[in-house]
Short mmCIF file of C-alpha atoms in Angstrom, two decimals:
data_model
loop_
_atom_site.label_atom_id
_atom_site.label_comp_id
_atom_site.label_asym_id
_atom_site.label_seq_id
_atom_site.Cartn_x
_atom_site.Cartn_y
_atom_site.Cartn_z
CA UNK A 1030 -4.59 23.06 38.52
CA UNK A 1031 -5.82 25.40 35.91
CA UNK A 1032 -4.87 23.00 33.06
CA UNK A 1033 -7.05 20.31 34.54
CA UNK A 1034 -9.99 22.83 35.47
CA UNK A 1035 -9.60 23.72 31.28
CA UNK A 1036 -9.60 20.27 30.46
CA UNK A 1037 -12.90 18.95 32.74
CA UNK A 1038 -14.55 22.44 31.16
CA UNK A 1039 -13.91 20.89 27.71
CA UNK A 1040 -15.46 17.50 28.56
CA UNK A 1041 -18.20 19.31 29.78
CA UNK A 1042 -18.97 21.33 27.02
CA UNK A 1043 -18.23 18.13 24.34
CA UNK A 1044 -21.01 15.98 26.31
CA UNK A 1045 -22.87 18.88 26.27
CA UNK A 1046 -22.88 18.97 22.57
CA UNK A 1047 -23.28 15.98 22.00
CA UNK A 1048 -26.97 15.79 23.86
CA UNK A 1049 -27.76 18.09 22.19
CA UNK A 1050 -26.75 17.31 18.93
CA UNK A 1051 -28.14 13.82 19.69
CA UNK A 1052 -31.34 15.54 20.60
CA UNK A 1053 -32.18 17.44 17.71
CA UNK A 1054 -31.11 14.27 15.31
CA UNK A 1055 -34.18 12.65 16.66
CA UNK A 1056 -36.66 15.53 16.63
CA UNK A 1057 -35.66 17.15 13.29
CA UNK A 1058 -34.75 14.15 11.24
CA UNK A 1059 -36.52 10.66 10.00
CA UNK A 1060 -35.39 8.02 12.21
CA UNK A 1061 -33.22 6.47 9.43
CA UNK A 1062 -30.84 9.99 9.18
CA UNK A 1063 -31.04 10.19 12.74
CA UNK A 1064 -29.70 6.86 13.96
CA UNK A 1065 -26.96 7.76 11.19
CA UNK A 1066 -26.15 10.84 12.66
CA UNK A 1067 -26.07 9.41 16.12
CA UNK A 1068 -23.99 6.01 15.20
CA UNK A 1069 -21.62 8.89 13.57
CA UNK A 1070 -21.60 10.50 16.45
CA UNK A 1071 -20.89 7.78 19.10
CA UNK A 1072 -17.85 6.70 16.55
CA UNK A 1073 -16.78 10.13 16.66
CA UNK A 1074 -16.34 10.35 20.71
CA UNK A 1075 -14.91 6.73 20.62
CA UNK A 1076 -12.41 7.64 18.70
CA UNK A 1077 -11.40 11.13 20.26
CA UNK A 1078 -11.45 8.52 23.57
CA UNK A 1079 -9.01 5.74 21.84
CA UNK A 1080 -6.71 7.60 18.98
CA UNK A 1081 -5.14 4.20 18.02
CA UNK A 1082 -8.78 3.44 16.39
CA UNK A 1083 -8.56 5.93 14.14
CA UNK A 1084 -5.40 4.25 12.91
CA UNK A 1085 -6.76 0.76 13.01
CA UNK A 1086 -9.86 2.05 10.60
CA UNK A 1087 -7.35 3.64 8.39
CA UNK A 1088 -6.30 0.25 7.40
CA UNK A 1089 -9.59 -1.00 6.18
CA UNK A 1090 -9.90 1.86 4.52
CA UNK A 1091 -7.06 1.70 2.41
CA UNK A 1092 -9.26 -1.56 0.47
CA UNK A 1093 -12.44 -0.89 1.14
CA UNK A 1094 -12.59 3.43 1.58
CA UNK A 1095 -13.53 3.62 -2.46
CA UNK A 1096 -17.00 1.75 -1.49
CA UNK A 1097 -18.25 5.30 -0.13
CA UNK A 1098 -16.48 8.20 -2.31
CA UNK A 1099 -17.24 11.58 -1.52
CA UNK A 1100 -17.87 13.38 -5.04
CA UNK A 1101 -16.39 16.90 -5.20
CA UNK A 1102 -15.16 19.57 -7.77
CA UNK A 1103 -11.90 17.85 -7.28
CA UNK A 1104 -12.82 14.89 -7.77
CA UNK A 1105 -14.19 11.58 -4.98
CA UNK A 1106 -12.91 11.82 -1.53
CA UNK A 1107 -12.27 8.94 0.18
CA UNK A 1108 -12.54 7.11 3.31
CA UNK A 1109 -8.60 7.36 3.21
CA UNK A 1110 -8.43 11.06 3.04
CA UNK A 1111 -11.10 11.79 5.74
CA UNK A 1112 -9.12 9.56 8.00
CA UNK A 1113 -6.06 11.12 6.70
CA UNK A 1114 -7.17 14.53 7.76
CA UNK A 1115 -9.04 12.93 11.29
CA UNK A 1116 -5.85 11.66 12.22
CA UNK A 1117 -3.92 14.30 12.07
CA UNK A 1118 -6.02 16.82 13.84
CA UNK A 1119 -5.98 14.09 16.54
CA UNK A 1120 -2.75 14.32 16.91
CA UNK A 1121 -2.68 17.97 17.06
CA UNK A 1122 -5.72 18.10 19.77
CA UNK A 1123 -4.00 15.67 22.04
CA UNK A 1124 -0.67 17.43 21.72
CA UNK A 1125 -2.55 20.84 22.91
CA UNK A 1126 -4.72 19.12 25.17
CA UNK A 1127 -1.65 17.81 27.10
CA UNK A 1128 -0.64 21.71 27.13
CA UNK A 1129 2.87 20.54 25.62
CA UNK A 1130 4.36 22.81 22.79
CA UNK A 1131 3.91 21.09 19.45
CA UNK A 1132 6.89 18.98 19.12
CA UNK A 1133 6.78 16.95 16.13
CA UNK A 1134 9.99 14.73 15.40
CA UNK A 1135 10.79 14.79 11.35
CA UNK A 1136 12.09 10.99 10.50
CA UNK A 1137 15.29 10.18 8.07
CA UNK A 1138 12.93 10.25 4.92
CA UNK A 1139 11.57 13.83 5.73
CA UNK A 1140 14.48 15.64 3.75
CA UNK A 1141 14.35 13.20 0.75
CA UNK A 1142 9.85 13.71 0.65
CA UNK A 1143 10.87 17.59 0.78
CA UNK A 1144 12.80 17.15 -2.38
CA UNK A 1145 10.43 14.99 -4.61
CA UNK A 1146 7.01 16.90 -2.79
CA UNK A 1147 9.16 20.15 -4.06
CA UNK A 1148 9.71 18.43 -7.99
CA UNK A 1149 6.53 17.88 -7.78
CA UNK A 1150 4.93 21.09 -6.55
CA UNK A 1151 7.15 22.71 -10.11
CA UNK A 1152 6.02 20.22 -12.30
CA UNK A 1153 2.38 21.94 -12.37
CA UNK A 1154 3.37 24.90 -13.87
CA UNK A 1155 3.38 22.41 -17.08
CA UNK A 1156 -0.12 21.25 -16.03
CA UNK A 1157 -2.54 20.61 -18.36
CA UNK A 1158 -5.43 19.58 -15.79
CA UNK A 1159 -4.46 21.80 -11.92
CA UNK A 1160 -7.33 18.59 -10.47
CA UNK A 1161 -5.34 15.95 -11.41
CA UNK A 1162 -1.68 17.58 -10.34
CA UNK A 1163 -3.33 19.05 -7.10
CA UNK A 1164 -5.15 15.32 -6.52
CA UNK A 1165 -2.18 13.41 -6.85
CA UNK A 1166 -0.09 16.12 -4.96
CA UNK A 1167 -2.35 15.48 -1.71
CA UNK A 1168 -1.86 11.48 -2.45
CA UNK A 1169 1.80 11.82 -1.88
CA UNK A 1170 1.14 14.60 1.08
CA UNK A 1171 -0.87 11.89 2.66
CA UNK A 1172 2.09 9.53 2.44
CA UNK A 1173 4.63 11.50 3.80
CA UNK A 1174 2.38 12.58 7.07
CA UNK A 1175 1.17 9.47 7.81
CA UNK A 1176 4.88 8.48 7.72
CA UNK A 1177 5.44 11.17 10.19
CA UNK A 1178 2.55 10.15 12.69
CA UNK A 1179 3.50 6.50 12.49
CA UNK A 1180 7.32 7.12 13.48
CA UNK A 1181 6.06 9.41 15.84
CA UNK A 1182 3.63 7.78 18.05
CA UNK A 1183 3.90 4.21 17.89
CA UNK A 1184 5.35 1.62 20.39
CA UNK A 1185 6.04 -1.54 20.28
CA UNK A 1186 2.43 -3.07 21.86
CA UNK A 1187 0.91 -0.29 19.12
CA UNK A 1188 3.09 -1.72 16.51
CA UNK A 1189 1.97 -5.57 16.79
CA UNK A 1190 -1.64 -4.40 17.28
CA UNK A 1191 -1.16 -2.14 13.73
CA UNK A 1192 -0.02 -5.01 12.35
CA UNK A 1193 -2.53 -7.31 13.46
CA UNK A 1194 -5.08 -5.22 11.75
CA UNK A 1195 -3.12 -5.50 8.52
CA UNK A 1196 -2.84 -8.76 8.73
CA UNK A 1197 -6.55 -9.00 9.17
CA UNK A 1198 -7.45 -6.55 6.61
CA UNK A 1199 -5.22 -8.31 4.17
CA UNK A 1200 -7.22 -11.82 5.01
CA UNK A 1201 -10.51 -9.95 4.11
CA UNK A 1202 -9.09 -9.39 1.33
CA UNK A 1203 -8.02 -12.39 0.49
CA UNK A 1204 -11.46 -14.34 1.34
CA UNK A 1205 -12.75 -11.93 -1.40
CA UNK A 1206 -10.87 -12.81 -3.92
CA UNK A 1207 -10.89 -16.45 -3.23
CA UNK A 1208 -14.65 -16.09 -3.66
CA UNK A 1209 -14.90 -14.27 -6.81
CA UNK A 1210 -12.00 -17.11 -8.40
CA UNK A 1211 -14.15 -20.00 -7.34
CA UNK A 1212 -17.49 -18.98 -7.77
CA UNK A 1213 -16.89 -16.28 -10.85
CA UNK A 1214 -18.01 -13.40 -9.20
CA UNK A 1215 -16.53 -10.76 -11.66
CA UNK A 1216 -17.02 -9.18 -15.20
CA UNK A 1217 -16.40 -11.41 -18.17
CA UNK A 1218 -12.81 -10.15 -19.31
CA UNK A 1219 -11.92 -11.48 -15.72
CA UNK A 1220 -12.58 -15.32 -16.39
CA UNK A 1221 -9.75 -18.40 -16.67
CA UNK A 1222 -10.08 -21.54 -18.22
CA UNK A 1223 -14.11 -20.81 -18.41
CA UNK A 1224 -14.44 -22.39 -15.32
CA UNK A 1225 -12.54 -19.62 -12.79
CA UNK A 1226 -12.13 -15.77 -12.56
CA UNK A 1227 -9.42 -13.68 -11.84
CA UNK A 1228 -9.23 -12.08 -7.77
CA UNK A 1229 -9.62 -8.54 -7.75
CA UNK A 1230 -11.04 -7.99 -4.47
CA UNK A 1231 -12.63 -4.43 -3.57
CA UNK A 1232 -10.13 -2.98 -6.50
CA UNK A 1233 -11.54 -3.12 -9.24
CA UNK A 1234 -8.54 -4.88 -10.98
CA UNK A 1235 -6.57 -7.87 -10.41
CA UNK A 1236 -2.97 -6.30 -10.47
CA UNK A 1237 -3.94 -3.38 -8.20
CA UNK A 1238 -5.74 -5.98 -6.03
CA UNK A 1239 -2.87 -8.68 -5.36
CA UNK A 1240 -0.28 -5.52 -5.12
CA UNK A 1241 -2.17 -4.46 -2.18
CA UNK A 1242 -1.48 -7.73 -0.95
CA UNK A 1243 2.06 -8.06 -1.89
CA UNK A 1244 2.32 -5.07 0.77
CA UNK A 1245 1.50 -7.22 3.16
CA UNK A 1246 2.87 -10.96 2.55
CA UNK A 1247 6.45 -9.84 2.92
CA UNK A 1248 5.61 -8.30 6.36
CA UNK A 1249 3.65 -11.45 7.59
CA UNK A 1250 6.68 -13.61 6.14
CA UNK A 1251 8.61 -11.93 8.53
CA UNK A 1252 6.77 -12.60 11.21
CA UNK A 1253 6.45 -15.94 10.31
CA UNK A 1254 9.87 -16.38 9.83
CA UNK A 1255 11.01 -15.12 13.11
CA UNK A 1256 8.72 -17.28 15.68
CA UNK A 1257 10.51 -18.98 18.50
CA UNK A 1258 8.93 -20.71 20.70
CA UNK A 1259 9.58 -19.13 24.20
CA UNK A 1260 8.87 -20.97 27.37
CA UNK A 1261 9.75 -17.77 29.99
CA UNK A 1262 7.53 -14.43 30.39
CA UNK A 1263 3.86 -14.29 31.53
CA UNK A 1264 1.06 -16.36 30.31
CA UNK A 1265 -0.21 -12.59 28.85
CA UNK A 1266 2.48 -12.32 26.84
CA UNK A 1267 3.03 -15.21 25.44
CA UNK A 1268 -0.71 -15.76 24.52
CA UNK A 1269 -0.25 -11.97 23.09
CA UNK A 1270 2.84 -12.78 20.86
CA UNK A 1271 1.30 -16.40 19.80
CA UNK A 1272 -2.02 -14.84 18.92
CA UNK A 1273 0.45 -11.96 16.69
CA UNK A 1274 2.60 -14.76 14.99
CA UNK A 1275 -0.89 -16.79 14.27
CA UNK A 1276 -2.08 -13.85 12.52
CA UNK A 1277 0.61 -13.45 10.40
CA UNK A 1278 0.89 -17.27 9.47
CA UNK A 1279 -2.62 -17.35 8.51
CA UNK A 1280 -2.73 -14.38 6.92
CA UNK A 1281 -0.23 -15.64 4.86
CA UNK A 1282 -1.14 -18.59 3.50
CA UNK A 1283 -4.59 -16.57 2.45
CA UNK A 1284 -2.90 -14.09 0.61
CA UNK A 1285 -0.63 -16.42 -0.95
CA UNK A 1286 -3.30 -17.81 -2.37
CA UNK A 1287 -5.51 -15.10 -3.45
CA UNK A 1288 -2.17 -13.56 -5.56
CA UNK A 1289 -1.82 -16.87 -7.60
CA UNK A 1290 -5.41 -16.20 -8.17
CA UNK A 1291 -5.51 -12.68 -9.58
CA UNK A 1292 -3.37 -13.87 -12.32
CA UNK A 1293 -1.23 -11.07 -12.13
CA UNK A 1294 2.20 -12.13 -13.56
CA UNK A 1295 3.59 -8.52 -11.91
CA UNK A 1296 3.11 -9.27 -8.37
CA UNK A 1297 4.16 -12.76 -8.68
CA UNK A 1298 7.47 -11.06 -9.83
CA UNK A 1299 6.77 -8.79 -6.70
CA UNK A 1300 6.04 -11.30 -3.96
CA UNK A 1301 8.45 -13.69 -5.16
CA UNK A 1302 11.44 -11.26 -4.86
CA UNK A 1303 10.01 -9.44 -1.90
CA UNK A 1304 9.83 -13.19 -0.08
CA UNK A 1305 13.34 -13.14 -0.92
CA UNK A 1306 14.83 -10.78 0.18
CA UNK A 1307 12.95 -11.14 3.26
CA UNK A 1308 14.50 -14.31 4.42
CA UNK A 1309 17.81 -13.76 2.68
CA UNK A 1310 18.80 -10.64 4.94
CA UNK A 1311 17.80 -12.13 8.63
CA UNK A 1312 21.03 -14.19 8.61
CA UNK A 1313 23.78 -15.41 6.81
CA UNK A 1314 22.14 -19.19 7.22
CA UNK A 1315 18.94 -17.93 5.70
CA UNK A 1316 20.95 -17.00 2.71
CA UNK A 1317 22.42 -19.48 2.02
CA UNK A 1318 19.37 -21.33 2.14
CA UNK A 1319 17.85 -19.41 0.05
CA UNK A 1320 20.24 -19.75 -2.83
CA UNK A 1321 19.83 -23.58 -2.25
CA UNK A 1322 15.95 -23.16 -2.54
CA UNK A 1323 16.63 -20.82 -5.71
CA UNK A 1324 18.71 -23.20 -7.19
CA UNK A 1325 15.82 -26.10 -6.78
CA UNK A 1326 12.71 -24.09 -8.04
CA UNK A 1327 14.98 -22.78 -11.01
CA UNK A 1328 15.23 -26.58 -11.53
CA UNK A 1329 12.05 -27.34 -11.07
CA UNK A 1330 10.90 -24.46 -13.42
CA UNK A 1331 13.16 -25.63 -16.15
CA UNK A 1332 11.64 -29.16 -15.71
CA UNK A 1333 8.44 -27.48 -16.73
CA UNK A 1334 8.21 -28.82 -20.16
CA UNK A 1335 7.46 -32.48 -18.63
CA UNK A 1336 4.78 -30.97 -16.59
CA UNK A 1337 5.92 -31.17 -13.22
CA UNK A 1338 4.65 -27.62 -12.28
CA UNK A 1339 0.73 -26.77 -13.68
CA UNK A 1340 0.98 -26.10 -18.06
CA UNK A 1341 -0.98 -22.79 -16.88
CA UNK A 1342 1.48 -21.27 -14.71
CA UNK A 1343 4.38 -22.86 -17.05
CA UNK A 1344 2.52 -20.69 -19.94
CA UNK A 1345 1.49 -16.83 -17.55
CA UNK A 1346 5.56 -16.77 -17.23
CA UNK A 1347 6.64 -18.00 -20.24
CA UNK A 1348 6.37 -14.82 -21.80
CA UNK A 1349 7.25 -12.44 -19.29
CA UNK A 1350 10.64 -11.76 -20.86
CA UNK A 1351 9.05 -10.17 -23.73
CA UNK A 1352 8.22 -7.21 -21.30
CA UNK A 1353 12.04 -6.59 -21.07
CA UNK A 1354 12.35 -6.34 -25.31
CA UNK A 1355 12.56 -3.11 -26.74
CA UNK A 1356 10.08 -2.97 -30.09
CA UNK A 1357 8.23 0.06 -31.72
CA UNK A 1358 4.29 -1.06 -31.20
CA UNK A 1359 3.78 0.32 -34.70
CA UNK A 1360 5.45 -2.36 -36.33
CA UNK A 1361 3.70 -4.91 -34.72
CA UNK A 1362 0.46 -7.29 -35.89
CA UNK A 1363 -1.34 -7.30 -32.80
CA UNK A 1364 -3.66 -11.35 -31.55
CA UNK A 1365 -4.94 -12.80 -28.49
CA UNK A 1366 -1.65 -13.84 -27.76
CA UNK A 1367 0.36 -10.38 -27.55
CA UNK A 1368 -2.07 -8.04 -27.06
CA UNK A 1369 -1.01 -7.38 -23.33
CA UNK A 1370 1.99 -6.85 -23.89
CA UNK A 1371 1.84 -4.76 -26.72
CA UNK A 1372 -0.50 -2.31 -25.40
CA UNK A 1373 1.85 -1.59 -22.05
CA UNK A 1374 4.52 -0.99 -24.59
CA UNK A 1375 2.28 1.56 -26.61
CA UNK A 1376 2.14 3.03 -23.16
CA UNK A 1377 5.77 2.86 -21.98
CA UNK A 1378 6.90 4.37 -25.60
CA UNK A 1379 3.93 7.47 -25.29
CA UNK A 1380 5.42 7.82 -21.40
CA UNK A 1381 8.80 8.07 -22.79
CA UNK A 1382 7.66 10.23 -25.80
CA UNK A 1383 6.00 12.70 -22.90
CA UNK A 1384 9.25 13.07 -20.84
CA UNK A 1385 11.69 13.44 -24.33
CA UNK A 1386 9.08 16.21 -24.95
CA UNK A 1387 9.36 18.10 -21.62
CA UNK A 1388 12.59 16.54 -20.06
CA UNK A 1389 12.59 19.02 -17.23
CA UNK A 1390 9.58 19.11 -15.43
CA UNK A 1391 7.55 17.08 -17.32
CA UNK A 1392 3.82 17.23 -18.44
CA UNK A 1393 2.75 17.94 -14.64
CA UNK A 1394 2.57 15.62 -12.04
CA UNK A 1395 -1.05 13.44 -12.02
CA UNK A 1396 -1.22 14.55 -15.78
CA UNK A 1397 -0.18 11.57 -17.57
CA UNK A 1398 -3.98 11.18 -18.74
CA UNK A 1399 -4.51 14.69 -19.67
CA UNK A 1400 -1.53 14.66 -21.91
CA UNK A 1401 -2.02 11.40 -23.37
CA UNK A 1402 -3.54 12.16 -26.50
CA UNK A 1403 -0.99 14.28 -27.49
CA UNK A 1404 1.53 11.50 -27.12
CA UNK A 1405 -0.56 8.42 -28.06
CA UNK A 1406 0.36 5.80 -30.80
CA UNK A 1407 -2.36 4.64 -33.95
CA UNK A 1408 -5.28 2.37 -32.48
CA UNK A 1409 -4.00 3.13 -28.77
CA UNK A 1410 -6.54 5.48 -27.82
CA UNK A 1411 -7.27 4.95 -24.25
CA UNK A 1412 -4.99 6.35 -21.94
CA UNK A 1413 -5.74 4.05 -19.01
CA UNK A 1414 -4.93 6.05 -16.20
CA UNK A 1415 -1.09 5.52 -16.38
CA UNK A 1416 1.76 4.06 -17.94
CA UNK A 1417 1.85 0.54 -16.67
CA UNK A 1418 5.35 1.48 -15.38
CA UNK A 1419 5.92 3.80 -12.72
CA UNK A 1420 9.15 5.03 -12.95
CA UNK A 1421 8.35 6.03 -17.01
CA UNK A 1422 5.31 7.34 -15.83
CA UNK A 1423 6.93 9.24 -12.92
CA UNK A 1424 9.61 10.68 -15.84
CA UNK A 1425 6.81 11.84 -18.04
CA UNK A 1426 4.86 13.58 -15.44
CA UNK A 1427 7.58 15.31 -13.33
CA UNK A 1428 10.85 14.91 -15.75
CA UNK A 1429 13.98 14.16 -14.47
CA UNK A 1430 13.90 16.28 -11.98
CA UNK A 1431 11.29 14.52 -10.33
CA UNK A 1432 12.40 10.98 -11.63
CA UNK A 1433 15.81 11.24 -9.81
CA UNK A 1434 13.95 13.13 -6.57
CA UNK A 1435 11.82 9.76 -6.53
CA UNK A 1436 15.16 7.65 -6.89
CA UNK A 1437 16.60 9.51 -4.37
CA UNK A 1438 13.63 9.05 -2.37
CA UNK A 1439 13.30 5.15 -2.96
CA UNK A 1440 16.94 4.24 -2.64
CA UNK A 1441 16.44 6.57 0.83
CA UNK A 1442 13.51 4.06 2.41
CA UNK A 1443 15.10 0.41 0.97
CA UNK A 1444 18.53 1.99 2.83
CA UNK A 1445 16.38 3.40 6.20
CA UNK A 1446 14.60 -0.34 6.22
CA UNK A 1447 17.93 -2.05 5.21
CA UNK A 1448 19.17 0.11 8.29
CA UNK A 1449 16.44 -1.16 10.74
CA UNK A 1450 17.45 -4.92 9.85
CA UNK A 1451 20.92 -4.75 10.79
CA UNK A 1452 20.24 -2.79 13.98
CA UNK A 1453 16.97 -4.44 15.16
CA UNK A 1454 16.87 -8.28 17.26
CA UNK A 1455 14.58 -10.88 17.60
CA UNK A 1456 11.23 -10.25 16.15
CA UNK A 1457 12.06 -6.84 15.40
CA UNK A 1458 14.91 -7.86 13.13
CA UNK A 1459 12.27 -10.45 11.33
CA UNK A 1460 9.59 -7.78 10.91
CA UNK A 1461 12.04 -5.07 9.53
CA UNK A 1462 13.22 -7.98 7.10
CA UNK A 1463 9.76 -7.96 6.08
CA UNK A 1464 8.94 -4.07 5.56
CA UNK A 1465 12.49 -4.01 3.43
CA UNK A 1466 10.56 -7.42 1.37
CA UNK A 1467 7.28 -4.98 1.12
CA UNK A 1468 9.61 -2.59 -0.74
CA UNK A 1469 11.32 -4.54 -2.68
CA UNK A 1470 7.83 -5.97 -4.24
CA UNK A 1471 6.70 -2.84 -4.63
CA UNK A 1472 9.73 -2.01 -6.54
CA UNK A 1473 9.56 -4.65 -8.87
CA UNK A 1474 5.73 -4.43 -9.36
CA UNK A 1475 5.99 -1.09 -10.77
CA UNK A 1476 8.05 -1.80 -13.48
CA UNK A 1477 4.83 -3.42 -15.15
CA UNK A 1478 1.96 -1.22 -12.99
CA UNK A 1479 1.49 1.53 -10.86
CA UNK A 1480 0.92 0.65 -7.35
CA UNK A 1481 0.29 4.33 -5.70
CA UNK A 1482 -3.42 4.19 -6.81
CA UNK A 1483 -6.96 3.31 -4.38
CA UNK A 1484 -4.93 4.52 -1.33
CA UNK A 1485 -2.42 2.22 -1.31
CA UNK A 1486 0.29 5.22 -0.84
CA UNK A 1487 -0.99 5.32 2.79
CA UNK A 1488 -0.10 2.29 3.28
CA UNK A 1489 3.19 2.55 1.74
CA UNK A 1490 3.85 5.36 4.58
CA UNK A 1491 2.50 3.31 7.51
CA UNK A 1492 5.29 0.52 6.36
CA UNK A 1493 8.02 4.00 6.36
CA UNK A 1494 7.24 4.67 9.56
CA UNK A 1495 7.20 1.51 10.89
CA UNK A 1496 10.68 1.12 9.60
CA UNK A 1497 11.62 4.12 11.33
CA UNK A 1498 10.51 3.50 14.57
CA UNK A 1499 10.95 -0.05 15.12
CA UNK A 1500 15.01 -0.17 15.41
CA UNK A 1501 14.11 1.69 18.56
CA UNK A 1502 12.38 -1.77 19.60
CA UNK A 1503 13.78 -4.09 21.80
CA UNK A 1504 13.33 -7.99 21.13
#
């Protein structure tokens, strides 16, 4: 009785504050601030009223939260990390406000974060810049407690409704890009044939762009994959799970075709083995299958030279395997026609020239940058943010200490999702297939990028704990 006395007092006092608060907007302020103030208000109470919202808005802000950054003297805040934050003190407040003890359930990947947050964390005593270690700390926080919320509070009507919103965010994104490629809405650099222009969405970048959407394609192929048509159950819940598998299909096909777009060779790579592996490991049938289909579009790839795939695509992979080729950049006259490929292997060698120079800790996590010029190779001035490889520039920036923490921690999520495939039915089994595809993009994506950039590491942790919650699912 007391509890519920507390909790009407609280209500009270909220509304209360909110009149007033509402009041004074309009007397103190220019109408412009003040319907800002009040629309931020009235989003504030709807979201303290309906928690999953706050989830559903972290999504779009993942692609589009760099649109409003927050300048500090850390550097911008973003949309991410306010929701981050908003989230999580949700959480909290409706865990005291049901006057339960806080009881917070620490998924499989929890020990394996510890260890690479902990690498981490002793890197910066190597630090060159404390901002960009403390920055990229918090990025990796973020991932690791949205992991926790997600395995924590999600169900399985929560779960198709979270991925819904992906699925539409992910379409958004697509319709972008498909803009900016057919009406050449972008910077110069960007254009194709002088008659197109690569995607890049709301990122700036093609490759950072369609591997945001290769985090998403595996899932939807999943879902795609795993229809069946089902004539028993309510008219509710069929409608429910057609309008969920509709989603995914067309969401799908729009990201599909945004990613040949961008141009990115990476997240072909990415998509193509996270599709994969997404079908492969459903059933044994699928596998086979797929080795038939592998078979034909090897064929078909080495029938290339008599132009029965596009010239253009022929050409965008025909040099891929000089990515794999070990050369010094020094030694090498750089053209039109290598310069890619040279300059990520001016980065991979100054990455690798970092960690053989502090093989312990490395130069400080978030540092790669800062330590750059120290490491850089003749007429390869510009550091560009990272190494174009994640796993060299992990190595340089937390040493192997932290390289093997973020094996450990890698090899920890493709087994937890690998996990959820074999004990997970039906749908379930089809969208775990899909988060263990996501990973597997991801994987191969950042051997020629780094993905973890514009917020995408939240979304990486909503995937985790969807994996960990959803072999709790029944079909």
């Amino acid at each position: 009785m007391q509890i519920e006395i507390v909790r009407r007092n609280l209500i009270f006092v909220w509304l209360a504050s909110v009149f007033l608060g509402v009041a004074a907007a309009l007397i103190l302020l220019p109408l412009t601030n003040a319907i800002i103030v009040i629309g931020g208000a009235l989003a504030v109470l709807a979201l303290l009223r309906w928690h999953e919202l706050a989830l559903w808005v972290l999504v779009f802000a993942v692609p589009y939260g760099s649109w409003l950054p927050l300048p500090t003297g850390f550097g911008n805040i973003t949309a991410v990390d306010l929701f981050v934050v908003f989230i999580l003190a949700l959480w909290l407040a409706r865990m005291i406000a049901q006057a339960r003890a806080i009881a917070i359930h620490f998924p499989p990947l929890s020990f394996p974060f510890a260890l690479f947050l902990g690498a981490a964390l002793l890197s910066m005593t190597g630090a060159t810049s404390l901002e960009a270690s403390i920055k990229e700390f918090v990025k990796w926080f973020e991932m690791f407690a949205v992991y926790v919320y997600v395995a924590n509070n999600l169900d399985e009507a929560k779960t198709k409704r979270l991925l819904v919103v992906m699925f539409l965010a992910g379409m958004s994104q697509a319709a972008i890009g498909v803009y900016q490629f057919l009406f050449r809405a972008g910077p110069e650099g960007f254009e194709l044939f002088g008659r197109f222009m690569r995607a890049y969405g709301t990122f700036e970048q093609p490759n950072p762009y369609a591997g945001y959407l290769a985090l998403i394609i595996p899932v939807a192929l999943g879902v795609v994959s795993g229809f069946k048509l089902k004539v028993q159950g309510s008219m509710r819940a069929q409608l429910l799970t057609f309008n969920f598998e509709l989603a995914a299909l067309l969401a799908l096909a729009a990201m599909l075709t945004a990613v040949v777009m961008s141009w990115s060779r990476g997240a072909w790579l990415g998509v193509g083995a996270g599709m994969i592996v997404t079908i492969i490991v459903q059933s044994r049938r699928a596998f086979i299958l797929s080795i038939i289909a592998a078979f034909g579009l090897t064929f078909v790839i080495l029938l290339s030279s008599i132009n029965l795939i596009p010239t253009a695509i022929a050409d965008r992979f025909a040099g891929i395997g000089d990515y794999f080729g070990v050369f010094d950049v020094r030694g090498v006259k750089v053209d039109d026609a290598n310069y890619a490929i040279v300059e990520r292997m001016a980065h991979w060698q100054s990455a690798a020239m970092m960690w053989a120079g502090n093989p312990a800790l490395g130069v400080g996590i978030g540092n790669y940058a800062a330590a750059y010029p120290r490491y850089s190779l003749p007429r390869w001035d510009d550091p560009l943010g990272h190494a174009h490889n994640y796993y060299l520039n992990i190595a340089a920036e937390t040493g192997t200490l932290g390289l093997l923490a973020y094996l450990i921690l890698w090899a920890s999520a493709l087994g937890q999702s690998w996990r959820a495939v074999r004990t997970s039915s039906g749908i379930w089994k089809s969208v775990a297939a899909g988060l263990l595809g996501m990973l597997v993009a991801l994987s191969m994506h950042n051997v020629f990028d780094n993905l973890f950039v514009h917020g995408m590491a939240v979304q990486v942790g909503m995937a985790l704990g969807l994996a960990a919650q959803i072999k709790e699912f029944k079909a």
